[in-house]
Amino acid sequence: CITRCFGYGFNQSAIKYLPSARSNVDIYPGMTQWPGQSLADLWALPRNCSELDKYEHEKCTYSGVWNKNPSFNPQGYAFTVAGNGEAGFQDGNITTARFNLPGDVAVDAYGNIFVADTGNNAIRVITITGQVITIAGRGPNHPGDQNGDCKNATFSNPMGLDVRYEMRNNRLTAVIIVADTGNHKIRRILYHNATKTCTVECLTGLCGNNTLSASLSETKATPKTGYSDGNQDEARFSAPQGVAFMDGIYEDFFTVADTGNFLIRWVVAENGTTYTLAGSVIPGQRDVNGNPLPGCVPPCLQGNPGFRDGNLTYSQFYNPVDVTRGPNNTIWVTDEQRLRMITLPFVNTS
């Protein structure tokens, strides 16, 4: 069993070696073999285009909108798609565009790359034509939770997103769900590229008017951390960081890594109704008489942090930060120092 680290400990290019009746082997100057062992089959091809150009008759050619699609697929080769390595907030060509602590990416069916540009409080897209465009959010100096037209909408440290296409008003529309971490909300962007129409709305997480009292119900609810299931106006999150659309029989839902609540949530994609999918909850903070403290929304529960496998309500999580849909109706969760998997009903175990 051979493990290879690209480039470590070698300061010269590999020389392609063709042992009899075996696949290609890379030989480095000063490379030694273990006693009693012959040369190891490291890779069947050179590591990159430079090595192919040096040791083969054919040459690499590049194509594509970024001129970075090699005719030979190099192993272990990394490309910078966009950004120049300096923090900033700038649209335009991929070579001059700037980002600020981007937290997540999602690629659509056409090759466009959507970016949760966390430090810029913005949602960006790297188009297949090689341009970076800000589709929503006003930059690092304008955090907020303003809905409406994307040009005026604001976010607060969005850290996760996912994208898919749906028919809306007889138009194929990009639907982007955003974990708006600093606002403790899940927002939805409806973006139609051809007409450049774009709107932002609160999908779930204390979206409506304040419901704590009759007098406050006439005012817009301010972003507030907490835990509660229910409709889009009642549900609460605590610094959610990851979101992922589901597919197949669960395509009407998406899942959320509700980081601050130590829970995995389950949301109806169309109307934002929210449930707790996995993780245990315990009674929230109460006074000496057992009454919920002010601000603890009935039934006043909170997530119970820890690590425990088992059924959905028995299991425990500790700072789950991201989720993604897996094969066969599963959800994968990055949970502190662990990778967890949630299996949903109708798993094919044959």
PDB file of C-alpha atoms in Angstrom, residues 1-207:
ATOM      1  CA  CYS A   1       0.000   0.000   0.000  1.00  0.00           C
ATOM      2  CA  ILE A   2       1.666   3.211  -1.196  1.00  0.00           C
ATOM      3  CA  THR A   3       0.757   6.735  -0.174  1.00  0.00           C
ATOM      4  CA  ARG A   4       2.046   9.606  -2.245  1.00  0.00           C
ATOM      5  CA  CYS A   5       2.190  13.282  -1.336  1.00  0.00           C
ATOM      6  CA  PHE A   6       2.522  15.550  -4.355  1.00  0.00           C
ATOM      7  CA  GLY A   7       5.802  17.440  -4.321  1.00  0.00           C
ATOM      8  CA  TYR A   8       6.865  16.862  -0.738  1.00  0.00           C
ATOM      9  CA  GLY A   9      10.576  16.206  -0.329  1.00  0.00           C
ATOM     10  CA  PHE A  10      11.408  16.388  -4.051  1.00  0.00           C
ATOM     11  CA  ASN A  11      12.809  19.405  -5.849  1.00  0.00           C
ATOM     12  CA  GLN A  12      12.998  17.943  -9.354  1.00  0.00           C
ATOM     13  CA  SER A  13      10.378  16.643 -11.766  1.00  0.00           C
ATOM     14  CA  ALA A  14       9.617  12.970 -11.956  1.00  0.00           C
ATOM     15  CA  ILE A  15      11.035  10.875 -14.774  1.00  0.00           C
ATOM     16  CA  LYS A  16       8.564   8.555 -16.413  1.00  0.00           C
ATOM     17  CA  TYR A  17       9.756   4.957 -16.213  1.00  0.00           C
ATOM     18  CA  LEU A  18       8.223   2.036 -18.124  1.00  0.00           C
ATOM     19  CA  PRO A  19       8.920  -1.266 -16.358  1.00  0.00           C
ATOM     20  CA  SER A  20       8.229  -4.437 -18.293  1.00  0.00           C
ATOM     21  CA  ALA A  21       4.575  -5.522 -18.284  1.00  0.00           C
ATOM     22  CA  ARG A  22       3.566  -2.914 -15.728  1.00  0.00           C
ATOM     23  CA  SER A  23       1.924   0.477 -15.587  1.00  0.00           C
ATOM     24  CA  ASN A  24       3.919   3.684 -15.617  1.00  0.00           C
ATOM     25  CA  VAL A  25       6.029   4.540 -12.597  1.00  0.00           C
ATOM     26  CA  ASP A  26       7.436   7.920 -11.537  1.00  0.00           C
ATOM     27  CA  ILE A  27      11.073   7.918 -10.456  1.00  0.00           C
ATOM     28  CA  TYR A  28      12.584  10.827  -8.539  1.00  0.00           C
ATOM     29  CA  PRO A  29      16.299  11.575  -8.117  1.00  0.00           C
ATOM     30  CA  GLY A  30      17.376  10.122  -4.777  1.00  0.00           C
ATOM     31  CA  MET A  31      14.244   8.021  -4.448  1.00  0.00           C
ATOM     32  CA  THR A  32      14.858   4.719  -2.631  1.00  0.00           C
ATOM     33  CA  GLN A  33      12.848   1.522  -2.398  1.00  0.00           C
ATOM     34  CA  TRP A  34      12.170  -0.626   0.629  1.00  0.00           C
ATOM     35  CA  PRO A  35      14.434  -3.695   0.908  1.00  0.00           C
ATOM     36  CA  GLY A  36      13.081  -6.639  -1.007  1.00  0.00           C
ATOM     37  CA  GLN A  37      10.459  -4.597  -2.866  1.00  0.00           C
ATOM     38  CA  SER A  38      10.388  -3.647  -6.493  1.00  0.00           C
ATOM     39  CA  LEU A  39       9.244  -0.316  -7.866  1.00  0.00           C
ATOM     40  CA  ALA A  40       5.762   0.707  -6.795  1.00  0.00           C
ATOM     41  CA  ASP A  41       3.018   1.565  -9.276  1.00  0.00           C
ATOM     42  CA  LEU A  42       2.434   5.126  -8.113  1.00  0.00           C
ATOM     43  CA  TRP A  43       0.338   6.587 -10.915  1.00  0.00           C
ATOM     44  CA  ALA A  44      -0.528   5.476 -14.405  1.00  0.00           C
ATOM     45  CA  LEU A  45       0.105   8.966 -15.803  1.00  0.00           C
ATOM     46  CA  PRO A  46       2.442  11.924 -15.162  1.00  0.00           C
ATOM     47  CA  ARG A  47       1.361  14.359 -12.489  1.00  0.00           C
ATOM     48  CA  ASN A  48       0.763  17.383 -14.671  1.00  0.00           C
ATOM     49  CA  CYS A  49       0.985  18.876 -18.132  1.00  0.00           C
ATOM     50  CA  SER A  50       4.574  19.985 -17.638  1.00  0.00           C
ATOM     51  CA  GLU A  51       5.695  16.415 -17.116  1.00  0.00           C
ATOM     52  CA  LEU A  52       3.609  15.205 -20.049  1.00  0.00           C
ATOM     53  CA  ASP A  53       5.204  17.848 -22.289  1.00  0.00           C
ATOM     54  CA  LYS A  54       8.660  16.779 -21.173  1.00  0.00           C
ATOM     55  CA  TYR A  55       8.350  13.031 -21.517  1.00  0.00           C
ATOM     56  CA  GLU A  56       5.718  12.550 -24.215  1.00  0.00           C
ATOM     57  CA  HIS A  57       5.522  13.496 -27.872  1.00  0.00           C
ATOM     58  CA  GLU A  58       2.096  15.061 -27.483  1.00  0.00           C
ATOM     59  CA  LYS A  59       1.606  18.452 -25.868  1.00  0.00           C
ATOM     60  CA  CYS A  60      -1.071  19.760 -23.552  1.00  0.00           C
ATOM     61  CA  THR A  61      -3.542  22.237 -24.964  1.00  0.00           C
ATOM     62  CA  TYR A  62      -5.962  24.315 -22.938  1.00  0.00           C
ATOM     63  CA  SER A  63      -9.519  25.366 -23.700  1.00  0.00           C
ATOM     64  CA  GLY A  64     -12.679  26.589 -21.988  1.00  0.00           C
ATOM     65  CA  VAL A  65     -13.834  29.988 -20.803  1.00  0.00           C
ATOM     66  CA  TRP A  66     -10.954  30.204 -18.314  1.00  0.00           C
ATOM     67  CA  ASN A  67      -8.478  28.532 -20.686  1.00  0.00           C
ATOM     68  CA  LYS A  68      -7.789  26.057 -17.906  1.00  0.00           C
ATOM     69  CA  ASN A  69      -9.323  22.876 -19.274  1.00  0.00           C
ATOM     70  CA  PRO A  70      -6.305  20.752 -20.248  1.00  0.00           C
ATOM     71  CA  SER A  71      -6.484  18.194 -23.027  1.00  0.00           C
ATOM     72  CA  PHE A  72      -4.708  15.913 -20.558  1.00  0.00           C
ATOM     73  CA  ASN A  73      -6.310  15.609 -17.130  1.00  0.00           C
ATOM     74  CA  PRO A  74      -3.374  16.091 -14.752  1.00  0.00           C
ATOM     75  CA  GLN A  75      -3.415  14.252 -11.470  1.00  0.00           C
ATOM     76  CA  GLY A  76      -3.158  16.399  -8.380  1.00  0.00           C
ATOM     77  CA  TYR A  77      -3.333  19.667 -10.333  1.00  0.00           C
ATOM     78  CA  ALA A  78      -5.065  22.688  -8.786  1.00  0.00           C
ATOM     79  CA  PHE A  79      -6.374  25.778 -10.564  1.00  0.00           C
ATOM     80  CA  THR A  80      -7.422  29.108  -9.105  1.00  0.00           C
ATOM     81  CA  VAL A  81     -10.843  29.732 -10.584  1.00  0.00           C
ATOM     82  CA  ALA A  82     -11.419  33.270  -9.288  1.00  0.00           C
ATOM     83  CA  GLY A  83      -9.901  35.729  -6.861  1.00  0.00           C
ATOM     84  CA  ASN A  84      -6.336  37.042  -6.602  1.00  0.00           C
ATOM     85  CA  GLY A  85      -5.641  36.004  -3.012  1.00  0.00           C
ATOM     86  CA  GLU A  86      -6.307  39.429  -1.491  1.00  0.00           C
ATOM     87  CA  ALA A  87      -9.400  40.172   0.565  1.00  0.00           C
ATOM     88  CA  GLY A  88     -11.759  42.622  -1.077  1.00  0.00           C
ATOM     89  CA  PHE A  89     -15.139  43.183  -2.654  1.00  0.00           C
ATOM     90  CA  GLN A  90     -14.814  43.520  -6.402  1.00  0.00           C
ATOM     91  CA  ASP A  91     -16.711  42.106  -9.349  1.00  0.00           C
ATOM     92  CA  GLY A  92     -15.433  41.635 -12.874  1.00  0.00           C
ATOM     93  CA  ASN A  93     -12.953  39.349 -14.543  1.00  0.00           C
ATOM     94  CA  ILE A  94     -11.997  36.255 -12.559  1.00  0.00           C
ATOM     95  CA  THR A  95      -8.367  37.369 -12.449  1.00  0.00           C
ATOM     96  CA  THR A  96      -9.130  40.707 -10.780  1.00  0.00           C
ATOM     97  CA  ALA A  97     -12.244  39.851  -8.735  1.00  0.00           C
ATOM     98  CA  ARG A  98     -11.897  39.746  -4.956  1.00  0.00           C
ATOM     99  CA  PHE A  99     -13.642  37.851  -2.173  1.00  0.00           C
ATOM    100  CA  ASN A 100     -13.572  38.091   1.608  1.00  0.00           C
ATOM    101  CA  LEU A 101     -13.592  34.832   3.571  1.00  0.00           C
ATOM    102  CA  PRO A 102     -15.970  32.917   1.270  1.00  0.00           C
ATOM    103  CA  GLY A 103     -17.723  30.248   3.319  1.00  0.00           C
ATOM    104  CA  ASP A 104     -19.399  27.947   0.810  1.00  0.00           C
ATOM    105  CA  VAL A 105     -19.896  27.209  -2.881  1.00  0.00           C
ATOM    106  CA  ALA A 106     -22.509  25.411  -4.964  1.00  0.00           C
ATOM    107  CA  VAL A 107     -22.308  24.605  -8.668  1.00  0.00           C
ATOM    108  CA  ASP A 108     -25.462  24.620 -10.778  1.00  0.00           C
ATOM    109  CA  ALA A 109     -26.291  22.334 -13.690  1.00  0.00           C
ATOM    110  CA  TYR A 110     -24.760  24.800 -16.179  1.00  0.00           C
ATOM    111  CA  GLY A 111     -21.381  25.205 -14.481  1.00  0.00           C
ATOM    112  CA  ASN A 112     -22.020  28.530 -12.751  1.00  0.00           C
ATOM    113  CA  ILE A 113     -20.478  28.678  -9.273  1.00  0.00           C
ATOM    114  CA  PHE A 114     -22.506  30.372  -6.539  1.00  0.00           C
ATOM    115  CA  VAL A 115     -20.513  31.655  -3.572  1.00  0.00           C
ATOM    116  CA  ALA A 116     -21.515  32.576  -0.034  1.00  0.00           C
ATOM    117  CA  ASP A 117     -19.054  35.445   0.364  1.00  0.00           C
ATOM    118  CA  THR A 118     -19.233  35.547   4.144  1.00  0.00           C
ATOM    119  CA  GLY A 119     -16.999  38.506   4.928  1.00  0.00           C
ATOM    120  CA  ASN A 120     -18.647  40.621   2.249  1.00  0.00           C
ATOM    121  CA  ASN A 121     -22.221  39.890   3.409  1.00  0.00           C
ATOM    122  CA  ALA A 122     -22.998  38.983  -0.181  1.00  0.00           C
ATOM    123  CA  ILE A 123     -23.946  36.191  -2.544  1.00  0.00           C
ATOM    124  CA  ARG A 124     -21.757  36.078  -5.643  1.00  0.00           C
ATOM    125  CA  VAL A 125     -21.709  33.991  -8.807  1.00  0.00           C
ATOM    126  CA  ILE A 126     -18.778  32.995 -11.015  1.00  0.00           C
ATOM    127  CA  THR A 127     -20.345  32.642 -14.455  1.00  0.00           C
ATOM    128  CA  ILE A 128     -19.357  30.168 -17.139  1.00  0.00           C
ATOM    129  CA  THR A 129     -18.130  33.151 -19.160  1.00  0.00           C
ATOM    130  CA  GLY A 130     -15.472  33.913 -16.547  1.00  0.00           C
ATOM    131  CA  GLN A 131     -17.065  36.876 -14.777  1.00  0.00           C
ATOM    132  CA  VAL A 132     -17.762  37.425 -11.076  1.00  0.00           C
ATOM    133  CA  ILE A 133     -21.110  39.059 -10.341  1.00  0.00           C
ATOM    134  CA  THR A 134     -22.666  40.066  -7.039  1.00  0.00           C
ATOM    135  CA  ILE A 135     -26.295  39.004  -7.223  1.00  0.00           C
ATOM    136  CA  ALA A 136     -27.363  39.989  -3.698  1.00  0.00           C
ATOM    137  CA  GLY A 137     -25.871  41.827  -0.734  1.00  0.00           C
ATOM    138  CA  ARG A 138     -24.247  45.235  -0.417  1.00  0.00           C
ATOM    139  CA  GLY A 139     -20.786  44.470   0.859  1.00  0.00           C
ATOM    140  CA  PRO A 140     -18.779  44.289   4.095  1.00  0.00           C
ATOM    141  CA  ASN A 141     -19.949  47.642   5.441  1.00  0.00           C
ATOM    142  CA  HIS A 142     -23.655  46.958   4.965  1.00  0.00           C
ATOM    143  CA  PRO A 143     -24.816  44.005   7.076  1.00  0.00           C
ATOM    144  CA  GLY A 144     -28.533  43.596   7.639  1.00  0.00           C
ATOM    145  CA  ASP A 145     -31.627  41.568   6.854  1.00  0.00           C
ATOM    146  CA  GLN A 146     -33.314  43.688   4.203  1.00  0.00           C
ATOM    147  CA  ASN A 147     -35.527  41.733   1.801  1.00  0.00           C
ATOM    148  CA  GLY A 148     -36.769  42.725  -1.635  1.00  0.00           C
ATOM    149  CA  ASP A 149     -34.856  43.570  -4.768  1.00  0.00           C
ATOM    150  CA  CYS A 150     -31.412  41.974  -4.742  1.00  0.00           C
ATOM    151  CA  LYS A 151     -29.681  45.319  -5.331  1.00  0.00           C
ATOM    152  CA  ASN A 152     -30.938  46.605  -1.987  1.00  0.00           C
ATOM    153  CA  ALA A 153     -31.052  43.346  -0.017  1.00  0.00           C
ATOM    154  CA  THR A 154     -28.599  42.805   2.828  1.00  0.00           C
ATOM    155  CA  PHE A 155     -27.162  39.773   4.643  1.00  0.00           C
ATOM    156  CA  SER A 156     -25.129  39.216   7.777  1.00  0.00           C
ATOM    157  CA  ASN A 157     -22.221  36.782   7.409  1.00  0.00           C
ATOM    158  CA  PRO A 158     -23.943  34.220   5.156  1.00  0.00           C
ATOM    159  CA  MET A 159     -21.983  30.976   5.525  1.00  0.00           C
ATOM    160  CA  GLY A 160     -23.835  28.359   3.471  1.00  0.00           C
ATOM    161  CA  LEU A 161     -25.916  28.010   0.337  1.00  0.00           C
ATOM    162  CA  ASP A 162     -27.322  25.600  -2.214  1.00  0.00           C
ATOM    163  CA  VAL A 163     -28.910  26.104  -5.618  1.00  0.00           C
ATOM    164  CA  ARG A 164     -31.310  24.377  -7.959  1.00  0.00           C
ATOM    165  CA  TYR A 165     -33.633  25.380 -10.797  1.00  0.00           C
ATOM    166  CA  GLU A 166     -37.409  25.501 -10.689  1.00  0.00           C
ATOM    167  CA  MET A 167     -40.137  26.670 -13.069  1.00  0.00           C
ATOM    168  CA  ARG A 168     -41.624  29.855 -11.631  1.00  0.00           C
ATOM    169  CA  ASN A 169     -44.025  32.026 -13.608  1.00  0.00           C
ATOM    170  CA  ASN A 170     -43.235  29.868 -16.655  1.00  0.00           C
ATOM    171  CA  ARG A 171     -39.546  30.779 -16.366  1.00  0.00           C
ATOM    172  CA  LEU A 172     -36.668  28.546 -15.370  1.00  0.00           C
ATOM    173  CA  THR A 173     -35.419  30.283 -12.230  1.00  0.00           C
ATOM    174  CA  ALA A 174     -32.393  29.708 -10.042  1.00  0.00           C
ATOM    175  CA  VAL A 175     -33.570  29.136  -6.478  1.00  0.00           C
ATOM    176  CA  ILE A 176     -30.790  29.781  -3.965  1.00  0.00           C
ATOM    177  CA  ILE A 177     -31.242  29.021  -0.274  1.00  0.00           C
ATOM    178  CA  VAL A 178     -28.844  30.818   2.041  1.00  0.00           C
ATOM    179  CA  ALA A 179     -27.868  30.123   5.636  1.00  0.00           C
ATOM    180  CA  ASP A 180     -27.822  33.751   6.768  1.00  0.00           C
ATOM    181  CA  THR A 181     -25.785  32.955   9.847  1.00  0.00           C
ATOM    182  CA  GLY A 182     -25.597  36.360  11.506  1.00  0.00           C
ATOM    183  CA  ASN A 183     -29.338  36.901  11.117  1.00  0.00           C
ATOM    184  CA  HIS A 184     -30.254  33.400  12.367  1.00  0.00           C
ATOM    185  CA  LYS A 185     -32.430  32.950   9.296  1.00  0.00           C
ATOM    186  CA  ILE A 186     -32.730  30.983   6.094  1.00  0.00           C
ATOM    187  CA  ARG A 187     -33.179  33.320   3.139  1.00  0.00           C
ATOM    188  CA  ARG A 188     -34.234  32.520  -0.424  1.00  0.00           C
ATOM    189  CA  ILE A 189     -33.049  34.202  -3.618  1.00  0.00           C
ATOM    190  CA  LEU A 190     -35.024  33.874  -6.859  1.00  0.00           C
ATOM    191  CA  TYR A 191     -32.707  34.760  -9.721  1.00  0.00           C
ATOM    192  CA  HIS A 192     -33.596  34.796 -13.418  1.00  0.00           C
ATOM    193  CA  ASN A 193     -30.456  35.307 -15.434  1.00  0.00           C
ATOM    194  CA  ALA A 194     -32.034  36.194 -18.795  1.00  0.00           C
ATOM    195  CA  THR A 195     -34.114  39.075 -17.427  1.00  0.00           C
ATOM    196  CA  LYS A 196     -31.734  39.870 -14.535  1.00  0.00           C
ATOM    197  CA  THR A 197     -34.698  39.886 -12.150  1.00  0.00           C
ATOM    198  CA  CYS A 198     -33.689  38.967  -8.623  1.00  0.00           C
ATOM    199  CA  THR A 199     -35.470  39.060  -5.283  1.00  0.00           C
ATOM    200  CA  VAL A 200     -34.539  38.073  -1.725  1.00  0.00           C
ATOM    201  CA  GLU A 201     -37.029  36.862   0.852  1.00  0.00           C
ATOM    202  CA  CYS A 202     -36.964  35.375   4.320  1.00  0.00           C
ATOM    203  CA  LEU A 203     -37.937  31.724   4.020  1.00  0.00           C
ATOM    204  CA  THR A 204     -37.832  30.703   7.686  1.00  0.00           C
ATOM    205  CA  GLY A 205     -36.549  31.986  11.008  1.00  0.00           C
ATOM    206  CA  LEU A 206     -38.713  34.645  12.686  1.00  0.00           C
ATOM    207  CA  CYS A 207     -39.619  36.030   9.267  1.00  0.00           C
TER     208      CYS A 207
END
